[in-house]
Short mmCIF file of C-alpha atoms in Angstrom, two decimals:
data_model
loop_
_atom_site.label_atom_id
_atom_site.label_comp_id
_atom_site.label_asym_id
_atom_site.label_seq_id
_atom_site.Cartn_x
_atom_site.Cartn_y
_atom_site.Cartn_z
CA UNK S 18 0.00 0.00 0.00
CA UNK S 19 1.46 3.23 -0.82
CA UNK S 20 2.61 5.58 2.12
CA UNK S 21 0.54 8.26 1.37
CA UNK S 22 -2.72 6.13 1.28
CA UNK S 23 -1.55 4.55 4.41
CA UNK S 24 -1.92 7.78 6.06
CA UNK S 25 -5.41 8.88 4.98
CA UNK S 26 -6.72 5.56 5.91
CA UNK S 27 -5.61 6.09 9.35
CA UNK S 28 -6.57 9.76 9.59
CA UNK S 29 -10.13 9.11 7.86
CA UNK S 30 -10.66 5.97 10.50
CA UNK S 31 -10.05 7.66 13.31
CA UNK S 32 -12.45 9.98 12.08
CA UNK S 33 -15.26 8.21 11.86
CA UNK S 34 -14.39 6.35 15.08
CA UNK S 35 -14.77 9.17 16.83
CA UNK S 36 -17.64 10.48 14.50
CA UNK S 37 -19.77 7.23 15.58
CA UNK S 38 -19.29 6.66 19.18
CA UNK S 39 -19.60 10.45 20.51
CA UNK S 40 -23.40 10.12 19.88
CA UNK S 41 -23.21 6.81 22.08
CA UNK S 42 -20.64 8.31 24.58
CA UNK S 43 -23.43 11.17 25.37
CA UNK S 44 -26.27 9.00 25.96
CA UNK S 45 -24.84 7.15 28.20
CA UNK S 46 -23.65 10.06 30.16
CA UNK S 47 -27.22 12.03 30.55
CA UNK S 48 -28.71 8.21 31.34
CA UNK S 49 -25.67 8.18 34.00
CA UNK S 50 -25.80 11.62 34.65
CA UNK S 51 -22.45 12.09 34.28
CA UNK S 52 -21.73 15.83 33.54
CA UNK S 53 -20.00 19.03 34.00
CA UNK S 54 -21.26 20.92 36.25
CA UNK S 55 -20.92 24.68 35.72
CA UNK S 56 -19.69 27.18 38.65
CA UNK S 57 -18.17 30.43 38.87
CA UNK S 58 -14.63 29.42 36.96
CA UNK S 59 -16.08 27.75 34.11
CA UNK S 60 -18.09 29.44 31.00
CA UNK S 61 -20.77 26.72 30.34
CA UNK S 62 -23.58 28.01 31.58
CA UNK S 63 -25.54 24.33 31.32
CA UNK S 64 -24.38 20.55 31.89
CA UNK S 65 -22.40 19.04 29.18
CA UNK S 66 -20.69 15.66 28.96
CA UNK S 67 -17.76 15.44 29.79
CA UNK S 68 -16.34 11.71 28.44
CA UNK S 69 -14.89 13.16 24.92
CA UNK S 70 -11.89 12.03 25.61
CA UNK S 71 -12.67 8.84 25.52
CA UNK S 72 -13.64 8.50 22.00
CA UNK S 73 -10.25 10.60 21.35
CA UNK S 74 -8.54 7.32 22.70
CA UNK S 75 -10.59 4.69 20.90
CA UNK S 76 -10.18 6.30 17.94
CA UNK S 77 -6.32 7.37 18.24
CA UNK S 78 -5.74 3.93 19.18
CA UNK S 79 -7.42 1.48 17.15
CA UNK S 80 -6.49 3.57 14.01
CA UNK S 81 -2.63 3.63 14.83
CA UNK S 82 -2.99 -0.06 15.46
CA UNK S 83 -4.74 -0.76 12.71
CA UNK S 84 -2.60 1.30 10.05
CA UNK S 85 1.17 0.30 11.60
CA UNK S 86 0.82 -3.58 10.98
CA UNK S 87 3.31 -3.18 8.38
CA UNK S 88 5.65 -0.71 10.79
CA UNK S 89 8.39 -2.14 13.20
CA UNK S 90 6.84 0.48 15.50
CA UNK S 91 8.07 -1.10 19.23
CA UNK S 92 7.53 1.99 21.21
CA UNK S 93 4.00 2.07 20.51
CA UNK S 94 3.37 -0.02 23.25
CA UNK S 95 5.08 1.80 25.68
CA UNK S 96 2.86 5.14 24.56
CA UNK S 97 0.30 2.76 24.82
CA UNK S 98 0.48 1.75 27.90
CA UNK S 99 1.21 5.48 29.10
CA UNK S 100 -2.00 6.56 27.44
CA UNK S 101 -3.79 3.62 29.43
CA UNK S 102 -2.91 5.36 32.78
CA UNK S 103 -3.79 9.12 31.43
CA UNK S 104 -7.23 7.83 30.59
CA UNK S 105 -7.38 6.39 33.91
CA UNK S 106 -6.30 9.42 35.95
CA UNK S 107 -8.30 11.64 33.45
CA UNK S 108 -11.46 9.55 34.33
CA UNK S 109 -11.42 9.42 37.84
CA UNK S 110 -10.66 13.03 37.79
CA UNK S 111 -13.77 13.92 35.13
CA UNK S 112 -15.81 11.37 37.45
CA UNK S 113 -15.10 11.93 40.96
CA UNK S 114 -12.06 14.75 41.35
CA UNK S 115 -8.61 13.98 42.35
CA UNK S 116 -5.80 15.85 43.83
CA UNK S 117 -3.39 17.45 41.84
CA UNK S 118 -0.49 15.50 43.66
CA UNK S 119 -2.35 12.51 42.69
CA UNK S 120 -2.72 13.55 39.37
CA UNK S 121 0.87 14.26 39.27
CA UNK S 122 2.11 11.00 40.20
CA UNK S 123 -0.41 9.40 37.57
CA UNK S 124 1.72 11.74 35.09
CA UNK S 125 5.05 10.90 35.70
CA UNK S 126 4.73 7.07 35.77
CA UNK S 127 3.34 7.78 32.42
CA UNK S 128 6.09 9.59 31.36
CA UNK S 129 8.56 7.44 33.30
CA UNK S 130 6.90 4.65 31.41
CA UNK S 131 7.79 6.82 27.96
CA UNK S 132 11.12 7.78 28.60
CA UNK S 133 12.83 5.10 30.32
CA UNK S 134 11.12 1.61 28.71
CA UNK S 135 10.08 3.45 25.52
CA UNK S 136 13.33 5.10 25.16
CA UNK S 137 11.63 8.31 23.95
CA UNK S 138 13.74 11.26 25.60
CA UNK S 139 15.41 14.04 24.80
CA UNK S 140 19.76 13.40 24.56
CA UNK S 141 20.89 16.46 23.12
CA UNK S 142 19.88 20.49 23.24
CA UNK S 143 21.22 21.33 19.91
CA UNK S 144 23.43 23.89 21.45
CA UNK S 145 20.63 25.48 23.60
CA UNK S 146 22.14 27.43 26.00
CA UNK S 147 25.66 25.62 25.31
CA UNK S 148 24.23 22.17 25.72
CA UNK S 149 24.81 19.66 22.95
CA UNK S 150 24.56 16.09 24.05
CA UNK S 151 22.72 15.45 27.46
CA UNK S 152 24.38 12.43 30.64
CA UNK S 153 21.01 10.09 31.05
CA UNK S 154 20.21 11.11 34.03
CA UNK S 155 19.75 14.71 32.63
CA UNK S 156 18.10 13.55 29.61
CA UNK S 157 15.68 11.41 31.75
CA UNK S 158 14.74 14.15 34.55
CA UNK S 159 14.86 16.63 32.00
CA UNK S 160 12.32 14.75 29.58
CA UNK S 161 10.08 14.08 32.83
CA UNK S 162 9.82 17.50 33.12
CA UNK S 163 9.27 18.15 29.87
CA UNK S 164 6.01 15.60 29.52
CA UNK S 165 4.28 16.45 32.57
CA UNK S 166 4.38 20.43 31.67
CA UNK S 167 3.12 19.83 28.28
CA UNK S 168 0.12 17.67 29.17
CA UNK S 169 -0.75 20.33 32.31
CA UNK S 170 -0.09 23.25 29.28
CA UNK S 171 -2.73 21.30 27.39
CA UNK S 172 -4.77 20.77 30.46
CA UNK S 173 -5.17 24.50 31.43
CA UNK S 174 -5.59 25.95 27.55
CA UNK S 175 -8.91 24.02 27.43
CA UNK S 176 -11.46 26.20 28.80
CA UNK S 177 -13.48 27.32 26.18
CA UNK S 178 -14.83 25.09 23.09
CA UNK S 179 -12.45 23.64 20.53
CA UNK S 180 -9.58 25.46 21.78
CA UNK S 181 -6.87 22.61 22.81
CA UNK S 182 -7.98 20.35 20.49
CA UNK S 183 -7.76 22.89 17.59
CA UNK S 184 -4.23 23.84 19.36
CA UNK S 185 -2.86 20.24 19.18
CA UNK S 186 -4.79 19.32 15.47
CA UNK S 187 -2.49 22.49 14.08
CA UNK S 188 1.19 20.66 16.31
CA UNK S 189 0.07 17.97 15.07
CA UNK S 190 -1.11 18.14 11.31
CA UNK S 191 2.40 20.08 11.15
CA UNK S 192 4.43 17.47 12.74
CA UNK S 193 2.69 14.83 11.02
CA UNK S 194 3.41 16.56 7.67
CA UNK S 195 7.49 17.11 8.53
CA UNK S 196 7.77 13.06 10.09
CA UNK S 197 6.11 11.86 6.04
CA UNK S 198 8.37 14.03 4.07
CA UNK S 199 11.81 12.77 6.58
CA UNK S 200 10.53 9.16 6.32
CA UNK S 201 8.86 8.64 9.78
CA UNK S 202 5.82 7.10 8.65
CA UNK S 203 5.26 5.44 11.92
CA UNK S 204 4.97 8.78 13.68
CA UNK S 205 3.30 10.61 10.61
CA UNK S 206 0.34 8.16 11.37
CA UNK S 207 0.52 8.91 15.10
CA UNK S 208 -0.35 12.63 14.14
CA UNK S 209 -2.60 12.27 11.42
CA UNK S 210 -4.57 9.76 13.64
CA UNK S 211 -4.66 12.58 16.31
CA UNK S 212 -5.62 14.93 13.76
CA UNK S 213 -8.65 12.88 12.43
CA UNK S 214 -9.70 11.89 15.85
CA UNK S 215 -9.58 15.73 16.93
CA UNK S 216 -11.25 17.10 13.97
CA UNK S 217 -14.68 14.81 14.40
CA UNK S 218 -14.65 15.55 18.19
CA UNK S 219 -13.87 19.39 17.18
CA UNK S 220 -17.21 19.38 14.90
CA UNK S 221 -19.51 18.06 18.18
CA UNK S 222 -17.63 20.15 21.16
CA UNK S 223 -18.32 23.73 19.03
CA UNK S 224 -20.83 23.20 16.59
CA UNK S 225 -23.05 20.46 18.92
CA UNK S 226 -26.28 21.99 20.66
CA UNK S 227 -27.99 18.86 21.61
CA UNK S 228 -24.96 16.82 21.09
CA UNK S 229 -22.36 18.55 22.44
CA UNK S 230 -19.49 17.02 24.43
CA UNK S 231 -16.44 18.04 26.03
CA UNK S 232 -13.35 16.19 26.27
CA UNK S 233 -12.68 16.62 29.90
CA UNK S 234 -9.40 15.48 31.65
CA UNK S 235 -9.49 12.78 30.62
CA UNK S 236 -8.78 14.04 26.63
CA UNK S 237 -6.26 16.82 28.01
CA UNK S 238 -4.34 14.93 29.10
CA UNK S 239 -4.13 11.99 26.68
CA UNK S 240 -3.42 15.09 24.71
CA UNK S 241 -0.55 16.64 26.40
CA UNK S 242 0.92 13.07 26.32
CA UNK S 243 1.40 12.74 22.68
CA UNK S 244 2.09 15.99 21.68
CA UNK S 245 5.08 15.97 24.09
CA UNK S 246 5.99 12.32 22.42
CA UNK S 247 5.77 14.17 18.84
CA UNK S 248 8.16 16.70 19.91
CA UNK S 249 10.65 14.72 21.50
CA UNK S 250 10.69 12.86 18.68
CA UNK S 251 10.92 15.82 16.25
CA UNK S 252 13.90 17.23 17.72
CA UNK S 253 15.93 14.03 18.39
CA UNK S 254 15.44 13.41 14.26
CA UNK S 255 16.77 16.71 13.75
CA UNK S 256 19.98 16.25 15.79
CA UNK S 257 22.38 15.27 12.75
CA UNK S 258 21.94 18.21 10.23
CA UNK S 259 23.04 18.19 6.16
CA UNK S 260 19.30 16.17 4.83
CA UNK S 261 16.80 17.69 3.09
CA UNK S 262 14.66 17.47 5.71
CA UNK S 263 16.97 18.96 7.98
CA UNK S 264 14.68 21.57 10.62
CA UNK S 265 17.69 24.42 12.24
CA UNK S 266 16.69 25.51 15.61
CA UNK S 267 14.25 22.30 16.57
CA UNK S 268 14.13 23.33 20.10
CA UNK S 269 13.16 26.89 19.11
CA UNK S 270 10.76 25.48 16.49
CA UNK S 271 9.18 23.81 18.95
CA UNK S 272 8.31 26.01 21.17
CA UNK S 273 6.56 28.21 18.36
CA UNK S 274 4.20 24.81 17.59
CA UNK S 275 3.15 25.35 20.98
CA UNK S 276 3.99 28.85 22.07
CA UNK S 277 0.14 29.52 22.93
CA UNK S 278 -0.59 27.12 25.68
CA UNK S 279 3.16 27.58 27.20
CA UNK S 280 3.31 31.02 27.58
CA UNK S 281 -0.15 31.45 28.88
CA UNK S 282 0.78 28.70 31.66
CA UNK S 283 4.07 30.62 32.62
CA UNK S 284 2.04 33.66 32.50
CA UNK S 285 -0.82 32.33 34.91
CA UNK S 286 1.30 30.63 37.11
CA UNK S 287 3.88 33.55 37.59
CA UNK S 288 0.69 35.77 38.08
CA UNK S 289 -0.26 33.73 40.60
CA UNK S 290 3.14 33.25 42.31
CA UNK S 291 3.38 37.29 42.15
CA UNK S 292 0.09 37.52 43.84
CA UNK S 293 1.12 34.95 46.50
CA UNK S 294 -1.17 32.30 45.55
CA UNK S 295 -0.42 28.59 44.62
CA UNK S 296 0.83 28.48 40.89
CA UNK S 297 -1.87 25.38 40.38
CA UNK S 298 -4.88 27.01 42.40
CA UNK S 299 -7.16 27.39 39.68
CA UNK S 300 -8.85 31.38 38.33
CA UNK S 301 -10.18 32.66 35.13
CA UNK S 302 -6.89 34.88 34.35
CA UNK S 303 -5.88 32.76 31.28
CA UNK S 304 -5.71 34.28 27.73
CA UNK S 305 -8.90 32.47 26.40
CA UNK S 306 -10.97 34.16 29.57
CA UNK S 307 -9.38 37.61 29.09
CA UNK S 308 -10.83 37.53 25.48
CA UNK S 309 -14.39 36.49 26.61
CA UNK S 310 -14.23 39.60 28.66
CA UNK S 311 -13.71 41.92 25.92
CA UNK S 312 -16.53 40.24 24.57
CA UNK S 313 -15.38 37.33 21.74
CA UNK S 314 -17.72 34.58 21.17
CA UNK S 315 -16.06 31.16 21.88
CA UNK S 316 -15.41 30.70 18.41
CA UNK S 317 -14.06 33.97 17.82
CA UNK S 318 -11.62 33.37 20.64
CA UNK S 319 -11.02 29.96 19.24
CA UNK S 320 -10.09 31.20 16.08
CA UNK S 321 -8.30 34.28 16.83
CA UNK S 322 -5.43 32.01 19.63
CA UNK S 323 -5.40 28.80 16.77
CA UNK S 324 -4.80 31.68 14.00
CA UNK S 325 -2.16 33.18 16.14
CA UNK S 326 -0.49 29.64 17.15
CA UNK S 327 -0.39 29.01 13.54
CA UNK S 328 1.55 32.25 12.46
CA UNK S 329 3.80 31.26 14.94
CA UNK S 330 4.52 27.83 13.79
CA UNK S 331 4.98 29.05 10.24
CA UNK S 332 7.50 32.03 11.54
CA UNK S 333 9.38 29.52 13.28
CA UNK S 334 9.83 27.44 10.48
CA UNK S 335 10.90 30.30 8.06
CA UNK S 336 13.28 31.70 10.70
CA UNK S 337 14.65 28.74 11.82
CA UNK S 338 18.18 29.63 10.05
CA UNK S 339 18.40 33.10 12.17
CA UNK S 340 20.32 30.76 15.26
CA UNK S 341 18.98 29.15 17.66
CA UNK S 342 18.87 31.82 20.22
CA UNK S 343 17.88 34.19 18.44
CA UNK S 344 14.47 32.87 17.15
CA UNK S 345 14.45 31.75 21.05
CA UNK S 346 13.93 35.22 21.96
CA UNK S 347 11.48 36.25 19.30
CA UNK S 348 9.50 33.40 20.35
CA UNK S 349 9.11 34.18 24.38
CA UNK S 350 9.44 38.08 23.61
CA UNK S 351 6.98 38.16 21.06
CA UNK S 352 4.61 35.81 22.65
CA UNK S 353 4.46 37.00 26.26
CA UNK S 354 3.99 40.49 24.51
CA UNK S 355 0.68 38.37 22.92
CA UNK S 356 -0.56 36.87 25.87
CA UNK S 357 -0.79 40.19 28.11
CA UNK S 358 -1.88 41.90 25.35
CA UNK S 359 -5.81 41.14 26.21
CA UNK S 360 -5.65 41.79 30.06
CA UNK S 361 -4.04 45.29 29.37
CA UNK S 362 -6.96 46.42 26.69
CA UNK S 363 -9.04 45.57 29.67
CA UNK S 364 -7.45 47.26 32.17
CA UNK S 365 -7.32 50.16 29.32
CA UNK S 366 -10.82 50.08 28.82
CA UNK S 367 -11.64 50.13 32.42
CA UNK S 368 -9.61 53.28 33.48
CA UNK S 369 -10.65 54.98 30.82
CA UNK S 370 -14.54 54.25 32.02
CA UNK S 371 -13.53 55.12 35.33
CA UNK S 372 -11.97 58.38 34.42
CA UNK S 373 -15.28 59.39 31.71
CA UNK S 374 -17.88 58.19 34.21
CA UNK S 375 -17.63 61.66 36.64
CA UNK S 376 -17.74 64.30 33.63
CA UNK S 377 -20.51 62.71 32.32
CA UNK S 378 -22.84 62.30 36.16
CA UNK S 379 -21.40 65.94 35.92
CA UNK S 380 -23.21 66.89 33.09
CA UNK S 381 -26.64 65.46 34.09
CA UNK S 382 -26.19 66.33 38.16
CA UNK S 383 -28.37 69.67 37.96
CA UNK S 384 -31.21 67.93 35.48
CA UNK S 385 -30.99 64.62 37.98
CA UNK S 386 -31.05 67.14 41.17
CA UNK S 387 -34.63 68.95 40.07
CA UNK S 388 -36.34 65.97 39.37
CA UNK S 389 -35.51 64.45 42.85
CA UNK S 390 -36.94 67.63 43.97
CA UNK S 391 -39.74 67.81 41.72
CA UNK S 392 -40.41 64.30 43.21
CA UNK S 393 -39.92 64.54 46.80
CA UNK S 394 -42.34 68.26 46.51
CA UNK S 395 -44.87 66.30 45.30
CA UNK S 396 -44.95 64.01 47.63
CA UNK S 397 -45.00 66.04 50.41
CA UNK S 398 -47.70 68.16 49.43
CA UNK S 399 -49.87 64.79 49.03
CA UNK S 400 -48.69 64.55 52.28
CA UNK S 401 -49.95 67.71 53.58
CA UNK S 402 -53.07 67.56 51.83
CA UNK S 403 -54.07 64.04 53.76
CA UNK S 404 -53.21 65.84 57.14
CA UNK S 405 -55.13 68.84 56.29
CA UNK S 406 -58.56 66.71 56.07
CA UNK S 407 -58.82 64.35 58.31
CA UNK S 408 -62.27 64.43 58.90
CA UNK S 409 -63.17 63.08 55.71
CA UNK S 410 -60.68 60.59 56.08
CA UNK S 411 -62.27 59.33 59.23
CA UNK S 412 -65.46 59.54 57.68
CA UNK S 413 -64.48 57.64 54.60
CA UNK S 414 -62.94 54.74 56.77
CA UNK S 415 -65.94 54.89 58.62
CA UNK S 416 -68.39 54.28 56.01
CA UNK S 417 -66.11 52.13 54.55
CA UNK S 418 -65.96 49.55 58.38
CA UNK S 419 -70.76 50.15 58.18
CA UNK S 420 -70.43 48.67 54.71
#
């Protein structure tokens, strides 16, 4: 079967995987009642499903199964097994809450599993700040790290409809693209499995009204876990330079495939830190919330942080030959200069409310002024008028008692 066929077969069955069982996935949870319930944090305003992610796995999975029979893909089962225990933790948590030290622990033996029996770890920085080729125990704590911040990136960027999972469908439709033209096929059909998996459960969680689903934790951070795969992968292929395929700057690259949800996670949890709270107590200061309060519809907000992640992706692919450091900079400077751009139009917008507000109470004062007085005059002589004739009154209440 030819490569290229390979991978639409893969993307278009984990399509309709997903496609088929989301309609089954929500009946079951309104028979079990198993919901989100909104509260002050969120912005659903009415209970939703929240099991999404479990159609993302069934579909990622059986299609990468299905279409890498012919693949000596061994590491599979390691990410697997990895995205076993994310769908695990992710349930309970979606089902019954868990602590975020539990939830912790459920991420690094995942990522333990990855990088030390999978083998899937970073071993060299390309020169990033001096660093070329990393000891193992480096490589392994440092890929650890790595893993468990980019599933809790992915985990905090979804809070409004279709905006991780139109995030990781852009990483990964661009990573799956870059692993077919170097000859990865194996992890081309990872991607492109993740992308047709994403893109059915995309249609339902913005466009659904009576079917609409979310993909809770439990799809966040099966999410997080094979995006961070992807990338590790992507820059350990681009280690040895001089092929065609050859990406300068890989580390740098990456980050602009995924500036948006890693900035905004520095940027909330340093805001919190600053503000001496816990950097994981959760608030509604994130980028995607900041852009509902200046009044964007979900899908305009959607749009608008994909759009941007996407012009960053493409920059850092045509600047990639600038040095390493270099497009390192652009990348934080230019995107932390992004991600507080929002919160100071609204503090903008209030101060200059704040400041308008007494010239224009000015203006009306006097007009405001006589009609309390007009009122309050009439009133009292209505008043005056009832004490000046009480006789009648007493009469009237009196005839009023002999009826």
């Amino acid at each position: 079967m030819p490569l290229f066929l390979n991978i639409i077969i893969c993307f278009v069955l984990a399509a309709m995987l997903v496609f088929f069982s989301i309609p089954t996935i929500i009946g079951i949870s309104r028979k079990k009642k198993l919901y989100d319930i909104p509260n002050k944090r969120k912005v659903n305003t009415h209970v939703v499903p929240t099991l999404g992610g479990v159609a993302i796995f069934m579909g990622f999975i059986i299609a990468v199964t299905i279409s890498s029979y012919q693949y000596p893909f061994i590491e599979f089962r390691y990410i697997l097994t990895a995205l076993t225990i994310m769908l695990f933790v992710g349930l309970k948590d979606d089902l019954m809450d868990i602590s975020a030290s539990s939830k912790f622990i459920g991420e690094f033996v995942a990522a333990t599993i990855v990088c030390v029996l999978g083998n899937i770890r970073f071993t060299n920085l390309h020169g990033l700040l001096g660093i070329h080729e990393l000891n193992p125990v480096f490589s392994i704590v440092l890929s650890l790290l790595f893993i468990a911040f980019i599933i809790n990136a992915i985990n905090l960027i979804d809070g409004i409809d279709g905006l991780a999972s139109g995030i990781v469908m852009v990483a990964s439709a661009t990573l799956g693209i870059w692993f077919y033209v170097s000859g990865n096929i194996d992890y081309s059909l990872m991607s492109f499995a993740l992308v047709g998996a994403l893109g059915s459960f995309f249609l339902y969680n913005v466009f659904g009204k009576s079917n609409k689903i979310f993909m809770g934790d439990t799809g966040s951070l099966i999410l997080g876990l094979i995006l961070s795969v992807l990338i590790i992968r992507f820059n350990e292929l681009n280690i040895v330079g001089g092929k065609p395929w050859y990406v300068a700057a890989s580390p740098s690259v990456s980050l602009g495939i995924v500036i948006l949800p890693v900035i905004d996670t520095l940027r909330v949890m340093i805001l919190r830190m600053i503000h001496g709270r816990s950097p994981f107590k959760a608030d509604r200061n994130h980028i995607h919330h900041k852009l509902l309060d200046l009044h964007f519809t979900h899908i305009q907000a959607t749009l608008t942080l994909v759009g941007v992640n996407l012009l960053f992706t493409i920059a850092s692919f045509s600047l990639q030959n600038i040095g390493l450091h270099t497009l390192m900079l652009i990348n934080v400077v230019a995107g932390f200069s992004l991600a507080f751009t929002p919160s100071i139009i609204l503090k903008y917008r209030t101060k200059r409310t704040t400041i308008a507000e007494p010239e224009l109470t000015h203006k009306e004062i006097e007009e405001i002024s006589e009609i309390l007085q007009d009122t309050i005059s009439s009133s009292s002589i209505r008043e005056n008028r009832k004490i000046k004739n009480p006789i009648s009154q007493h009469k009237g209440n009196k005839k009023v008692m002999t009826d």
